[in-house]
CSV table of C-alpha atoms in Angstrom, one decimal:
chain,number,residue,atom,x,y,z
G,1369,UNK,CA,0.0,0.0,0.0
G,1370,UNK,CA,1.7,3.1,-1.1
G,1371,UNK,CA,1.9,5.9,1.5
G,1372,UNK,CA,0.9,9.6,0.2
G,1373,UNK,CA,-1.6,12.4,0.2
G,1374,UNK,CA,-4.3,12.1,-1.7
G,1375,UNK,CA,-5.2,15.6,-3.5
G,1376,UNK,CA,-8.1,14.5,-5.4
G,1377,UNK,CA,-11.0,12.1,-4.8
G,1378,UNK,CA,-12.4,10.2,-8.2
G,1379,UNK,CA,-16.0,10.3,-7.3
G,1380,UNK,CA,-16.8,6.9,-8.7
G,1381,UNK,CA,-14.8,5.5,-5.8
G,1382,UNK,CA,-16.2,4.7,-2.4
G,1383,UNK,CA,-13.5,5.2,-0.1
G,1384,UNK,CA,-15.3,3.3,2.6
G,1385,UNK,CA,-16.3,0.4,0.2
G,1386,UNK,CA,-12.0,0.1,-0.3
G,1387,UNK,CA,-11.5,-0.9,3.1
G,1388,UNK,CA,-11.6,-3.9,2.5
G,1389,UNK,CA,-11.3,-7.0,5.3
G,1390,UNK,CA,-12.5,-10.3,6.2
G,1391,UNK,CA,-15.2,-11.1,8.7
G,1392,UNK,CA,-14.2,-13.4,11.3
G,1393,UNK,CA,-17.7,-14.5,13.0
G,1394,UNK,CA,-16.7,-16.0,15.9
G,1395,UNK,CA,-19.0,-18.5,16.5
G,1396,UNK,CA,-19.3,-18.1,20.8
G,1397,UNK,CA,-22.4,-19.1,22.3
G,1398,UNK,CA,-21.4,-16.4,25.0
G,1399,UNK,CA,-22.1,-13.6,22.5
G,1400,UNK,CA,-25.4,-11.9,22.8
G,1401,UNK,CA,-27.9,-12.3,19.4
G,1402,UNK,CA,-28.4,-8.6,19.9
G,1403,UNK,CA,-24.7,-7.7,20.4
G,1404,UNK,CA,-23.7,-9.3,17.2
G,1405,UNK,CA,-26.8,-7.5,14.9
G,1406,UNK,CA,-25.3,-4.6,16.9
G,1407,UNK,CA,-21.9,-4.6,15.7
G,1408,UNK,CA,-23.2,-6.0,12.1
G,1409,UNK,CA,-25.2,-2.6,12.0
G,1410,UNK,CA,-22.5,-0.2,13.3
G,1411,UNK,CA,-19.6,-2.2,11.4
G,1412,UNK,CA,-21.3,-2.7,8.0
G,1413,UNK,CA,-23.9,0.1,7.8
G,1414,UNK,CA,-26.4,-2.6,7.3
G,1415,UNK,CA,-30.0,-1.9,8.6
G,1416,UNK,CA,-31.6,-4.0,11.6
G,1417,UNK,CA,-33.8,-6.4,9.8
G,1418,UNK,CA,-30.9,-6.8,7.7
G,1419,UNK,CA,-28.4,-7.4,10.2
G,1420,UNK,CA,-30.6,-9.4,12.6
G,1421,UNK,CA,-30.9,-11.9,9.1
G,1422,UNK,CA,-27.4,-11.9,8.8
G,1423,UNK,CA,-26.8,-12.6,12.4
G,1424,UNK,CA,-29.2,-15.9,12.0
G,1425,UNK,CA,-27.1,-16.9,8.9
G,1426,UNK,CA,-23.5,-16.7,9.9
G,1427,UNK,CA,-22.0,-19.3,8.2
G,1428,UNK,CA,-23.8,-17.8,5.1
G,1429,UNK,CA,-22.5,-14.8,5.7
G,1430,UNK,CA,-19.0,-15.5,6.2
G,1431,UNK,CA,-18.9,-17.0,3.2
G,1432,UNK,CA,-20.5,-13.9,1.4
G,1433,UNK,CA,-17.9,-11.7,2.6
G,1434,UNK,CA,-15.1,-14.2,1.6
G,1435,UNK,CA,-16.2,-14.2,-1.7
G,1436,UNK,CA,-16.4,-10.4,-2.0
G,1437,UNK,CA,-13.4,-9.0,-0.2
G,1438,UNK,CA,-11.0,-12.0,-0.1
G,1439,UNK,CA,-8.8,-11.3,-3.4
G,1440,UNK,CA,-8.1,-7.7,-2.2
G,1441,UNK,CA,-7.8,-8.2,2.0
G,1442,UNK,CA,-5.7,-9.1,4.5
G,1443,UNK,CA,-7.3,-6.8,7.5
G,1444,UNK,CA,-9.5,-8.4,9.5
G,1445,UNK,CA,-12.6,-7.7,12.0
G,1446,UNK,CA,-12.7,-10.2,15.1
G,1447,UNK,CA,-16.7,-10.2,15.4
G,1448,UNK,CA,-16.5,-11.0,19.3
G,1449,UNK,CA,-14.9,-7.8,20.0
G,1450,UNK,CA,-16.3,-5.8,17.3
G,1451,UNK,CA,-12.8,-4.3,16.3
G,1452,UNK,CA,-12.0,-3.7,13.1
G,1453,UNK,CA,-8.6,-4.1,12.0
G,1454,UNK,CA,-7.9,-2.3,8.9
G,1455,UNK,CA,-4.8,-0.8,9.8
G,1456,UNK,CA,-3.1,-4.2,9.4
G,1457,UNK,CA,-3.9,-3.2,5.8
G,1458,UNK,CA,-0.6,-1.1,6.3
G,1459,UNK,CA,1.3,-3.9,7.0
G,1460,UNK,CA,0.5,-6.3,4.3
H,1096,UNK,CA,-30.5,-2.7,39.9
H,1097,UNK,CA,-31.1,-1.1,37.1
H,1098,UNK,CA,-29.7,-1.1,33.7
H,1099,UNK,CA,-28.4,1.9,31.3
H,1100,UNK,CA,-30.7,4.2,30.3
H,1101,UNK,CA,-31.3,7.2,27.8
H,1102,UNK,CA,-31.4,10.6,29.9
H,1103,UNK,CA,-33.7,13.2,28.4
H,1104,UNK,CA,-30.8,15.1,26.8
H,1105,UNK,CA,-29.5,12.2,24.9
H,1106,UNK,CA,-27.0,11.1,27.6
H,1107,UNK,CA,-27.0,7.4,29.0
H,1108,UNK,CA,-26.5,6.9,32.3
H,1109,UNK,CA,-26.4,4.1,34.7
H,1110,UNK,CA,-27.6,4.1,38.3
H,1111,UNK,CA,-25.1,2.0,39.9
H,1112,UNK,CA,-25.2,0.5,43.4
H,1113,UNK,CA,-21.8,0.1,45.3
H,1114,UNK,CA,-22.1,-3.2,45.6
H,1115,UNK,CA,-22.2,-3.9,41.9
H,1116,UNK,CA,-19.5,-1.1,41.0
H,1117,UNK,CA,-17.2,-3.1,43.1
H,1118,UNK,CA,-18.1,-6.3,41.3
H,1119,UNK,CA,-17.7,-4.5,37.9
H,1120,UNK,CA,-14.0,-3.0,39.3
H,1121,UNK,CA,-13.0,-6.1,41.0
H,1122,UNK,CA,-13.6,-7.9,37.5
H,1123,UNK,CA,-11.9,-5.6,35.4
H,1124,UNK,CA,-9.3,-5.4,36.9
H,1125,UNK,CA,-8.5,-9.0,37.2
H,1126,UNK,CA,-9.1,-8.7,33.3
H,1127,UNK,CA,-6.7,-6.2,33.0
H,1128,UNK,CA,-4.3,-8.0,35.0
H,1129,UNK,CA,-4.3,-11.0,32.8
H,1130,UNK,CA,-4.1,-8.9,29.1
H,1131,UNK,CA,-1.2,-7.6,30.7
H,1132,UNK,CA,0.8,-10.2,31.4
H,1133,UNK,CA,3.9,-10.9,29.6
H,1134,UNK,CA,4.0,-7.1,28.6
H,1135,UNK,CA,7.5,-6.3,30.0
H,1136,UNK,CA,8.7,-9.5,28.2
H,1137,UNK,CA,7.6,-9.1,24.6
H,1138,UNK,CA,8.8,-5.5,25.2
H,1139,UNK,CA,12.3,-6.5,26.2
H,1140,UNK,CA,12.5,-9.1,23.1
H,1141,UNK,CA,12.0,-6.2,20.7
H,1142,UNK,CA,11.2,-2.8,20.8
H,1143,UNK,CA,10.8,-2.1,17.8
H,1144,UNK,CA,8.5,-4.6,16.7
H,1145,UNK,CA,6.2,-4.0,19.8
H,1146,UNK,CA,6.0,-0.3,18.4
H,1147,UNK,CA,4.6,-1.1,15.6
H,1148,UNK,CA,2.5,-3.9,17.4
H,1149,UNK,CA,3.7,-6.8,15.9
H,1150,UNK,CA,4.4,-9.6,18.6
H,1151,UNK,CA,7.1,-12.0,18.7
H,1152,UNK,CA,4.9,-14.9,20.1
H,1153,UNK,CA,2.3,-16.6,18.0
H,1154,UNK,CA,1.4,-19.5,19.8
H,1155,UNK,CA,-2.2,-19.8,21.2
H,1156,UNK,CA,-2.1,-18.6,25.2
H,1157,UNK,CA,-1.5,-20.8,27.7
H,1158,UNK,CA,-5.0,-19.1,30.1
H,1159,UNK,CA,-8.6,-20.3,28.9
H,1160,UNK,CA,-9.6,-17.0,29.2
H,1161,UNK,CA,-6.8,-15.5,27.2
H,1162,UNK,CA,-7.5,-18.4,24.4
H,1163,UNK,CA,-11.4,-17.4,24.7
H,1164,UNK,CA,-10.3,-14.1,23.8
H,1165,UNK,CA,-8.0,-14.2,21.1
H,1166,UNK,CA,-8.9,-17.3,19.0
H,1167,UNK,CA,-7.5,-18.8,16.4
H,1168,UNK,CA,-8.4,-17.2,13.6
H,1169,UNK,CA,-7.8,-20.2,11.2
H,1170,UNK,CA,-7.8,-23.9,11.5
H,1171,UNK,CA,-4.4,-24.3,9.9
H,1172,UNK,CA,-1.8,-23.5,12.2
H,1173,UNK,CA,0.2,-21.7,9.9
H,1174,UNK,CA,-1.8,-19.1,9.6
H,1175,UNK,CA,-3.4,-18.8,12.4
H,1176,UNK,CA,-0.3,-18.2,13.8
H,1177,UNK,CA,0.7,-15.8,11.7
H,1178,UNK,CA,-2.4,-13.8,12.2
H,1179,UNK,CA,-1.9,-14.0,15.8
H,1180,UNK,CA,1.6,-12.0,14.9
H,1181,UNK,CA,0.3,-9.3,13.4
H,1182,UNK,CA,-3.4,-8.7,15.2
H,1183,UNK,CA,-3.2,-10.0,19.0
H,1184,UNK,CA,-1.2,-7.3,20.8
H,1185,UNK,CA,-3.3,-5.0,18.7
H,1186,UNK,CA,-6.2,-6.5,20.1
H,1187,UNK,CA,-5.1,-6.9,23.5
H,1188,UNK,CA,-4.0,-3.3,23.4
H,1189,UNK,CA,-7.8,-2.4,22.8
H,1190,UNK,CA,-9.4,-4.9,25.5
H,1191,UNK,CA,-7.2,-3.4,28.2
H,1192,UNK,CA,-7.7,-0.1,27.1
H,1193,UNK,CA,-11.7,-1.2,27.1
H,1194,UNK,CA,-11.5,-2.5,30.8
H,1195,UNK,CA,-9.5,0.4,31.6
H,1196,UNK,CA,-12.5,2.5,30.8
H,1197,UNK,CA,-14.6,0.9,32.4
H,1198,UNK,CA,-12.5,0.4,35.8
H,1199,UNK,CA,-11.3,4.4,35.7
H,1200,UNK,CA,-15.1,5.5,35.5
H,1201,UNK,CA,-16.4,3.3,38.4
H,1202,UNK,CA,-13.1,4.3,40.6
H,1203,UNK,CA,-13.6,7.9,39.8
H,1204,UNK,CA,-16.8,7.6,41.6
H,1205,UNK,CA,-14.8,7.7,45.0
H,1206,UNK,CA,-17.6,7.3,47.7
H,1207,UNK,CA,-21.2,7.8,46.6
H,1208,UNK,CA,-21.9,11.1,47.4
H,1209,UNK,CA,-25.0,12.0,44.9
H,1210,UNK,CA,-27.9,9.6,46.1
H,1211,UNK,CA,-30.2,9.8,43.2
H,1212,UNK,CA,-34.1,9.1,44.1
H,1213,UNK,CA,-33.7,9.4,47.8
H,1214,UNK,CA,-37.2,8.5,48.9
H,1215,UNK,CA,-36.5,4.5,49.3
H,1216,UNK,CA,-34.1,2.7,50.9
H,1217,UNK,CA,-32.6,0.8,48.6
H,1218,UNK,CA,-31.6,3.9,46.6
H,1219,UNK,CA,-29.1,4.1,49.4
H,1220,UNK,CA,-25.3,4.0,48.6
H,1221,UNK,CA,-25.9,3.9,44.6
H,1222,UNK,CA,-24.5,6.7,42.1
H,1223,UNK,CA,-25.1,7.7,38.8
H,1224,UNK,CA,-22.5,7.3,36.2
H,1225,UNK,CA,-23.1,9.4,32.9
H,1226,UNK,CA,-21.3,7.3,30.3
H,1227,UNK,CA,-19.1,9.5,27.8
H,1228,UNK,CA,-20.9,9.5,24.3
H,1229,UNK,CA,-17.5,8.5,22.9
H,1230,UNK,CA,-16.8,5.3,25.5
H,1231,UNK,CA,-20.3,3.7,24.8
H,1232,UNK,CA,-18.6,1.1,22.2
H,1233,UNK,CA,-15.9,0.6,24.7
H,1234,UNK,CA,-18.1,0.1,27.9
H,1235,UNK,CA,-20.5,-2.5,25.5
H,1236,UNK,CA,-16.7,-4.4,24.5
H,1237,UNK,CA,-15.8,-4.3,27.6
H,1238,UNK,CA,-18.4,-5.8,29.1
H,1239,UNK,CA,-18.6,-8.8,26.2
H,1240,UNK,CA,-15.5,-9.6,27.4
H,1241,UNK,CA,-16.3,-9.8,31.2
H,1242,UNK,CA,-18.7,-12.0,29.6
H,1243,UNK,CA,-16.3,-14.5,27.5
H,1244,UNK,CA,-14.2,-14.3,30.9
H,1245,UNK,CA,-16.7,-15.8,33.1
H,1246,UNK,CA,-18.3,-18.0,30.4
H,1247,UNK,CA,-14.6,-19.5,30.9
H,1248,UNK,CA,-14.7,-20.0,34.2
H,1249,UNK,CA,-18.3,-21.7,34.0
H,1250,UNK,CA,-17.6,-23.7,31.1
H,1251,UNK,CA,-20.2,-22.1,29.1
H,1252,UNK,CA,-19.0,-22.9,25.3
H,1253,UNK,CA,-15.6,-23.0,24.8
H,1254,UNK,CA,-15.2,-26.0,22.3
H,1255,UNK,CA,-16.3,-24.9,18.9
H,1256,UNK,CA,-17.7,-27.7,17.7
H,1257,UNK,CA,-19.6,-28.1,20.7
H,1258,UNK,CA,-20.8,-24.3,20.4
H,1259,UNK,CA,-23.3,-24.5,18.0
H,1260,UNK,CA,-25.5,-26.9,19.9
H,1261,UNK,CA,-25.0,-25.1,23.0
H,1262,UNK,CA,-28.1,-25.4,25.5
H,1263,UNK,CA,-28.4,-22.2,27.6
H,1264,UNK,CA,-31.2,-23.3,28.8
H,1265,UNK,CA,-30.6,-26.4,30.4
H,1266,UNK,CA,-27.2,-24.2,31.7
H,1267,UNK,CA,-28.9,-22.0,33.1
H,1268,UNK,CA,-31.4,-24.6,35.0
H,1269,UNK,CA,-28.1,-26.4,35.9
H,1270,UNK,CA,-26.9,-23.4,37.8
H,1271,UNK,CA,-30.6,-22.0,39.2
H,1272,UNK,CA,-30.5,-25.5,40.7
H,1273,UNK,CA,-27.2,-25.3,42.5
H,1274,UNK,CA,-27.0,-24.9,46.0
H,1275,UNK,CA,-26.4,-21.0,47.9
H,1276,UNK,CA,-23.4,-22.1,49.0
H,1277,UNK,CA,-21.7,-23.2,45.8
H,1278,UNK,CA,-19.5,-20.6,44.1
H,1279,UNK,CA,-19.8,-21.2,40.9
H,1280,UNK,CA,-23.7,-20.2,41.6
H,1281,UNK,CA,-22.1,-16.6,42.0
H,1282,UNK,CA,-20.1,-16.8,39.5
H,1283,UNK,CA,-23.1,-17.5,37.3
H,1284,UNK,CA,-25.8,-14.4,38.6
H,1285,UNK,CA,-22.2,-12.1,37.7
H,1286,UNK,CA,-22.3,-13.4,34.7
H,1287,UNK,CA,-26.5,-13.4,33.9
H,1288,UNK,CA,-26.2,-10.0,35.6
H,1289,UNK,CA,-23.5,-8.4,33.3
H,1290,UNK,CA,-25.5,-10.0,30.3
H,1291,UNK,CA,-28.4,-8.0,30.9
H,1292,UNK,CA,-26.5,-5.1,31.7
H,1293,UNK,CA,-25.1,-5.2,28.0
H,1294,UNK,CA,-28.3,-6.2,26.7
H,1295,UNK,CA,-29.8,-3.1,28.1
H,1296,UNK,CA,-26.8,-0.6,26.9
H,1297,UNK,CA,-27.6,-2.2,23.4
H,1298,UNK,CA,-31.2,-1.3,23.7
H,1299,UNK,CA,-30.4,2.2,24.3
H,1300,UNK,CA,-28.1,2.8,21.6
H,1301,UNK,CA,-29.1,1.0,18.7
H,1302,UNK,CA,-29.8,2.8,15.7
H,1303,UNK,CA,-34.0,1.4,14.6
């Protein structure tokens, strides 16, 4: 990842769409249903009925996000923490 | 006991007993006493790297609670391992800096001194604690982790395979059943207790 300042902003591209990373659900039994749609909403800007869906399919979704950000990412989000680790992006 | 809620100017705030803030302090501190081990020795191995937060060990933690918390990532060693490198003192940065929150704004308290309510005893020797707007994510982290701590300690789902067919049901009968006496019946109402505590932060700040 090349470091510099960027001085113009092509409006086709969605900055926060190039963040890329991969979802680790962590499937914990400990985790509340409601904490997980939480951090799905905050995280992926997805709306509650959405999220709560999502929350119900994990496997599914895991998979879904593999398929869409894998090729570019290396960053990572660990779901039982809700932290988002794009600045490992840096590294790799 | 009460839970968080929304104040009319937008604030939450949580009407604490002193009992229960010194649960809450005595728990994060032990947290924060267990993400911290081993600092001064991955310091000493190399600076630099633990600048820039890349860690010199990648092996899975020796404590449940540590394991519980940062998982393997993968189920090939390989890479978990090498996740574990680059993400856990990252992550363990955060979780004590989420305890620490939590911890500094009970502690700050000192002695209750505002008695909110007043008119029944059991109002006595609780405060109110107006959670910073900016330290809601931390407090709701912080508290998941309490959580994943104490699940340790009860043996609530820690094997993945198992965790998908987890009863909490018939774990919670199991516990509701246990005598007074028994620790581990403690243990568990902390752990219930803290659960609704996060569930009702959540239901304050989630966007509809």
């Amino acid at each position: 990842m090349a470091l510099g300042t960027a001085t113009q902003v092509d409006s086709e591209v969605n900055l926060k769409a190039d963040r890329p990373w991969v979802c680790i659900v962590w499937d914990d039994p400990v985790n509340l249903m409601t904490y997980v749609t939480y951090v799905f909403m905050v995280l992926f800007g997805y709306s509650k009925e959405k999220a709560t869906e999502l929350m119900r399919e994990e496997p599914k979704f895991q998979v879904v996000l593999a398929r869409r950000w894998s090729e570019m990412c290396k960053g990572s989000m660990n779901m039982a923490s809700g932290q988002r680790y794009n600045e490992i992006m840096s590294i790799n | 006991m009460s839970s968080f809620k929304r104040e009319e100017n937008g604030e939450i705030s949580i009407e604490i007993s002193t009992q229960e803030s010194h649960v809450l302090i005595s728990l994060t501190e032990q947290l924060l006493e267990l993400l911290s081990q081993g600092d001064s020795l991955a310091e000493a191995q190399d600076p630099l790297m633990h600048i820039v937060g890349i860690s010199d060990s990648d092996a899975l933690p020796d404590d449940p609670v540590l394991r519980r918390l940062f998982p393997d990532a993968y189920e090939d060693l390989a890479s978990s391992s090498e996740f574990r490198r680059y993400t856990e003192y990252g992550l363990r940065e955060k979780k004590k800096a989420h305890a620490r929150i939590i911890y500094e704004a009970l502690t700050s308290q000192g002695e209750p001194e505002e008695i909110t309510g007043g008119n029944t005893p059991i109002d006595k020797g609780s405060f109110k604690l107006i959670i910073n707007s900016a330290e809601l994510l931390d407090w709701l982290s912080g508290l998941n982790d309490l959580r994943l701590a104490l699940a340790v300690r009860l043996g609530i789902g820690g094997n993945r395979q198992e965790s998908a067919d987890i009863d909490t049901k018939a774990i919670h009968n199991e516990y509701e059943l246990m005598l007074e006496s028994d620790p581990m019946k403690a243990v568990y109402a902390v752990y219930s207790w803290i659960g609704w505590l996060q569930q009702g932060l959540l239901e304050e700040i989630s966007p509809e």
